[in-house]
Amino acid sequence: MDGMRAPVGVRDTVRQELVARQLDEQIAGRFPVGQRLRVLDVGMGRGVQALRLARAGHSVTGLESDAELLRVAREALATEPEGIRERVKLIEGDGRETGVHFLPGSFDVVLCHGVLMYVEEPDPMLAGLARMLAPGGLLSLLVRNADALAMRPGLTGDFGAALEAFDSPTYTNDLGLTVRADRLDALRATLAGIAAPLHAWYGIRVFTDNVADGTELPAGELERVLTLEDRAGRTDPYRGIAALLHLCGVRG
């Protein structure tokens, strides 16, 4: 589900690039340099992060329930050199059923980006993801920030929708679907309860969430935007009002 079918532009670039930087930072801080990690990407979507990690030398398994997204990911993989293709395994399957496909402790890193908003009861799924991790393994979650749902409509002048957002855990996404958001404190408690306590968290798209889909910028301006978003996503109080939250838990 990661990167569904929205046009690629500033918003998607900010999301993918910042998540990549933050993942690399967390991996570098937890694992020896040069170690080839076993990575599971649940709801991998178009496979952006999966392919990036495979290019970095890791062994990556992508799990995706959407047949069309899986097709796109397979087409992208087919253009990679043989050495990279050999490190990637793509499976059609639901992230709520990881125990059907894999043994506990099979992975060093588990990604679940842009998926929880489609899951009505996320706690059982998160517990299943944590079981996939070896001790000391990294769980990376990307979720919609329920504490900031009023920001997008409020900043566009839709004040009625902004008021309603304070009292609702759901929102309408870019595909026109009504989906749910998550609160940092609730996820912090869940991660502690599944023995993968929160180690670090970042905000994603503090300033660019209202940019029109597909908007592109010159390279120099885009790099300034990425620098701005990267700093804001690490700095209080800005990160708390980001559209998305990137949470990293560590398996005890």
PDB file of N, CA and C in Angstrom, residues 83-129:
ATOM      1  N   GLY A  83      22.026  -9.104  -9.817  1.00  0.00           N
ATOM      2  CA  GLY A  83      22.431  -9.205  -8.423  1.00  0.00           C
ATOM      3  C   GLY A  83      21.420  -8.616  -7.465  1.00  0.00           C
ATOM      4  N   ILE A  84      20.754  -7.551  -7.883  1.00  0.00           N
ATOM      5  CA  ILE A  84      19.711  -6.938  -7.054  1.00  0.00           C
ATOM      6  C   ILE A  84      18.435  -7.775  -7.118  1.00  0.00           C
ATOM      7  N   ARG A  85      18.067  -8.226  -8.307  1.00  0.00           N
ATOM      8  CA  ARG A  85      16.861  -9.054  -8.445  1.00  0.00           C
ATOM      9  C   ARG A  85      16.940 -10.293  -7.554  1.00  0.00           C
ATOM     10  N   GLU A  86      18.124 -10.864  -7.429  1.00  0.00           N
ATOM     11  CA  GLU A  86      18.285 -12.071  -6.625  1.00  0.00           C
ATOM     12  C   GLU A  86      18.063 -11.831  -5.139  1.00  0.00           C
ATOM     13  N   ARG A  87      18.176 -10.578  -4.720  1.00  0.00           N
ATOM     14  CA  ARG A  87      18.020 -10.255  -3.292  1.00  0.00           C
ATOM     15  C   ARG A  87      16.586  -9.900  -2.916  1.00  0.00           C
ATOM     16  N   VAL A  88      15.677  -9.885  -3.887  1.00  0.00           N
ATOM     17  CA  VAL A  88      14.305  -9.442  -3.638  1.00  0.00           C
ATOM     18  C   VAL A  88      13.323 -10.574  -3.912  1.00  0.00           C
ATOM     19  N   LYS A  89      12.399 -10.754  -2.986  1.00  0.00           N
ATOM     20  CA  LYS A  89      11.309 -11.721  -3.143  1.00  0.00           C
ATOM     21  C   LYS A  89      10.003 -10.973  -2.947  1.00  0.00           C
ATOM     22  N   LEU A  90       9.089 -11.063  -3.908  1.00  0.00           N
ATOM     23  CA  LEU A  90       7.808 -10.370  -3.845  1.00  0.00           C
ATOM     24  C   LEU A  90       6.687 -11.386  -3.672  1.00  0.00           C
ATOM     25  N   ILE A  91       5.814 -11.128  -2.693  1.00  0.00           N
ATOM     26  CA  ILE A  91       4.746 -12.058  -2.350  1.00  0.00           C
ATOM     27  C   ILE A  91       3.423 -11.304  -2.305  1.00  0.00           C
ATOM     28  N   GLU A  92       2.378 -11.884  -2.881  1.00  0.00           N
ATOM     29  CA  GLU A  92       1.038 -11.325  -2.742  1.00  0.00           C
ATOM     30  C   GLU A  92       0.445 -11.843  -1.435  1.00  0.00           C
ATOM     31  N   GLY A  93       0.120 -10.934  -0.534  1.00  0.00           N
ATOM     32  CA  GLY A  93      -0.402 -11.356   0.759  1.00  0.00           C
ATOM     33  C   GLY A  93      -0.777 -10.176   1.623  1.00  0.00           C
ATOM     34  N   ASP A  94      -1.513 -10.453   2.696  1.00  0.00           N
ATOM     35  CA  ASP A  94      -2.036  -9.455   3.614  1.00  0.00           C
ATOM     36  C   ASP A  94      -1.106  -9.302   4.812  1.00  0.00           C
ATOM     37  N   GLY A  95      -0.813  -8.067   5.187  1.00  0.00           N
ATOM     38  CA  GLY A  95       0.062  -7.810   6.323  1.00  0.00           C
ATOM     39  C   GLY A  95      -0.490  -8.293   7.641  1.00  0.00           C
ATOM     40  N   ARG A  96      -1.790  -8.580   7.691  1.00  0.00           N
ATOM     41  CA  ARG A  96      -2.383  -9.108   8.918  1.00  0.00           C
ATOM     42  C   ARG A  96      -2.149 -10.606   9.069  1.00  0.00           C
ATOM     43  N   GLU A  97      -1.514 -11.208   8.062  1.00  0.00           N
ATOM     44  CA  GLU A  97      -1.301 -12.657   8.078  1.00  0.00           C
ATOM     45  C   GLU A  97       0.174 -13.007   7.880  1.00  0.00           C
ATOM     46  N   THR A  98       1.060 -12.222   8.478  1.00  0.00           N
ATOM     47  CA  THR A  98       2.490 -12.488   8.320  1.00  0.00           C
ATOM     48  C   THR A  98       2.867 -13.862   8.867  1.00  0.00           C
ATOM     49  N   GLY A  99       2.161 -14.306   9.915  1.00  0.00           N
ATOM     50  CA  GLY A  99       2.459 -15.609  10.504  1.00  0.00           C
ATOM     51  C   GLY A  99       2.204 -16.762   9.566  1.00  0.00           C
ATOM     52  N   VAL A 100       1.388 -16.547   8.530  1.00  0.00           N
ATOM     53  CA  VAL A 100       1.122 -17.593   7.531  1.00  0.00           C
ATOM     54  C   VAL A 100       2.324 -17.778   6.615  1.00  0.00           C
ATOM     55  N   HIS A 101       3.039 -16.679   6.383  1.00  0.00           N
ATOM     56  CA  HIS A 101       4.118 -16.691   5.385  1.00  0.00           C
ATOM     57  C   HIS A 101       5.507 -16.880   5.987  1.00  0.00           C
ATOM     58  N   PHE A 102       5.698 -16.436   7.235  1.00  0.00           N
ATOM     59  CA  PHE A 102       7.047 -16.382   7.787  1.00  0.00           C
ATOM     60  C   PHE A 102       7.092 -16.918   9.221  1.00  0.00           C
ATOM     61  N   LEU A 103       8.275 -17.373   9.618  1.00  0.00           N
ATOM     62  CA  LEU A 103       8.490 -17.832  10.985  1.00  0.00           C
ATOM     63  C   LEU A 103       8.840 -16.649  11.879  1.00  0.00           C
ATOM     64  N   PRO A 104       8.499 -16.703  13.159  1.00  0.00           N
ATOM     65  CA  PRO A 104       8.891 -15.629  14.087  1.00  0.00           C
ATOM     66  C   PRO A 104      10.408 -15.419  14.076  1.00  0.00           C
ATOM     67  N   GLY A 105      10.796 -14.156  14.211  1.00  0.00           N
ATOM     68  CA  GLY A 105      12.219 -13.825  14.274  1.00  0.00           C
ATOM     69  C   GLY A 105      12.962 -13.924  12.967  1.00  0.00           C
ATOM     70  N   SER A 106      12.242 -13.917  11.828  1.00  0.00           N
ATOM     71  CA  SER A 106      12.881 -14.133  10.532  1.00  0.00           C
ATOM     72  C   SER A 106      13.557 -12.895   9.953  1.00  0.00           C
ATOM     73  N   PHE A 107      13.304 -11.710  10.530  1.00  0.00           N
ATOM     74  CA  PHE A 107      13.782 -10.475   9.905  1.00  0.00           C
ATOM     75  C   PHE A 107      14.487  -9.567  10.906  1.00  0.00           C
ATOM     76  N   ASP A 108      15.422  -8.789  10.372  1.00  0.00           N
ATOM     77  CA  ASP A 108      16.123  -7.780  11.173  1.00  0.00           C
ATOM     78  C   ASP A 108      15.397  -6.443  11.143  1.00  0.00           C
ATOM     79  N   VAL A 109      14.703  -6.168  10.050  1.00  0.00           N
ATOM     80  CA  VAL A 109      13.972  -4.911   9.860  1.00  0.00           C
ATOM     81  C   VAL A 109      12.612  -5.230   9.257  1.00  0.00           C
ATOM     82  N   VAL A 110      11.554  -4.651   9.820  1.00  0.00           N
ATOM     83  CA  VAL A 110      10.213  -4.775   9.259  1.00  0.00           C
ATOM     84  C   VAL A 110       9.674  -3.382   8.998  1.00  0.00           C
ATOM     85  N   LEU A 111       9.265  -3.125   7.755  1.00  0.00           N
ATOM     86  CA  LEU A 111       8.670  -1.854   7.362  1.00  0.00           C
ATOM     87  C   LEU A 111       7.169  -2.035   7.220  1.00  0.00           C
ATOM     88  N   CYS A 112       6.415  -1.049   7.676  1.00  0.00           N
ATOM     89  CA  CYS A 112       4.967  -1.031   7.487  1.00  0.00           C
ATOM     90  C   CYS A 112       4.573   0.430   7.264  1.00  0.00           C
ATOM     91  N   HIS A 113       4.626   0.866   6.024  1.00  0.00           N
ATOM     92  CA  HIS A 113       4.480   2.275   5.678  1.00  0.00           C
ATOM     93  C   HIS A 113       3.176   2.511   4.917  1.00  0.00           C
ATOM     94  N   GLY A 114       2.334   3.392   5.445  1.00  0.00           N
ATOM     95  CA  GLY A 114       1.097   3.734   4.750  1.00  0.00           C
ATOM     96  C   GLY A 114       0.103   2.601   4.708  1.00  0.00           C
ATOM     97  N   VAL A 115       0.077   1.773   5.743  1.00  0.00           N
ATOM     98  CA  VAL A 115      -0.790   0.606   5.783  1.00  0.00           C
ATOM     99  C   VAL A 115      -1.803   0.670   6.918  1.00  0.00           C
ATOM    100  N   LEU A 116      -1.379   1.110   8.092  1.00  0.00           N
ATOM    101  CA  LEU A 116      -2.241   1.038   9.280  1.00  0.00           C
ATOM    102  C   LEU A 116      -3.545   1.807   9.113  1.00  0.00           C
ATOM    103  N   MET A 117      -3.552   2.844   8.284  1.00  0.00           N
ATOM    104  CA  MET A 117      -4.784   3.616   8.097  1.00  0.00           C
ATOM    105  C   MET A 117      -5.896   2.798   7.449  1.00  0.00           C
ATOM    106  N   TYR A 118      -5.537   1.680   6.801  1.00  0.00           N
ATOM    107  CA  TYR A 118      -6.534   0.818   6.170  1.00  0.00           C
ATOM    108  C   TYR A 118      -6.954  -0.346   7.064  1.00  0.00           C
ATOM    109  N   VAL A 119      -6.392  -0.420   8.268  1.00  0.00           N
ATOM    110  CA  VAL A 119      -6.655  -1.533   9.184  1.00  0.00           C
ATOM    111  C   VAL A 119      -7.495  -1.026  10.344  1.00  0.00           C
ATOM    112  N   GLU A 120      -8.703  -1.567  10.480  1.00  0.00           N
ATOM    113  CA  GLU A 120      -9.630  -1.076  11.504  1.00  0.00           C
ATOM    114  C   GLU A 120      -9.116  -1.318  12.921  1.00  0.00           C
ATOM    115  N   GLU A 121      -8.539  -2.489  13.161  1.00  0.00           N
ATOM    116  CA  GLU A 121      -7.975  -2.823  14.470  1.00  0.00           C
ATOM    117  C   GLU A 121      -6.489  -3.116  14.285  1.00  0.00           C
ATOM    118  N   PRO A 122      -5.619  -2.115  14.444  1.00  0.00           N
ATOM    119  CA  PRO A 122      -4.207  -2.306  14.098  1.00  0.00           C
ATOM    120  C   PRO A 122      -3.379  -3.084  15.120  1.00  0.00           C
ATOM    121  N   ASP A 123      -3.808  -3.150  16.377  1.00  0.00           N
ATOM    122  CA  ASP A 123      -2.956  -3.751  17.404  1.00  0.00           C
ATOM    123  C   ASP A 123      -2.584  -5.201  17.107  1.00  0.00           C
ATOM    124  N   PRO A 124      -3.532  -6.086  16.708  1.00  0.00           N
ATOM    125  CA  PRO A 124      -3.134  -7.453  16.392  1.00  0.00           C
ATOM    126  C   PRO A 124      -2.124  -7.533  15.244  1.00  0.00           C
ATOM    127  N   MET A 125      -2.297  -6.679  14.247  1.00  0.00           N
ATOM    128  CA  MET A 125      -1.352  -6.672  13.136  1.00  0.00           C
ATOM    129  C   MET A 125       0.037  -6.247  13.609  1.00  0.00           C
ATOM    130  N   LEU A 126       0.096  -5.219  14.447  1.00  0.00           N
ATOM    131  CA  LEU A 126       1.388  -4.751  14.959  1.00  0.00           C
ATOM    132  C   LEU A 126       2.064  -5.825  15.794  1.00  0.00           C
ATOM    133  N   ALA A 127       1.289  -6.535  16.591  1.00  0.00           N
ATOM    134  CA  ALA A 127       1.859  -7.625  17.382  1.00  0.00           C
ATOM    135  C   ALA A 127       2.453  -8.690  16.469  1.00  0.00           C
ATOM    136  N   GLY A 128       1.763  -8.981  15.367  1.00  0.00           N
ATOM    137  CA  GLY A 128       2.276  -9.948  14.403  1.00  0.00           C
ATOM    138  C   GLY A 128       3.561  -9.478  13.748  1.00  0.00           C
ATOM    139  N   LEU A 129       3.647  -8.194  13.433  1.00  0.00           N
ATOM    140  CA  LEU A 129       4.865  -7.648  12.835  1.00  0.00           C
ATOM    141  C   LEU A 129       6.027  -7.735  13.809  1.00  0.00           C
TER     142      LEU A 129
END
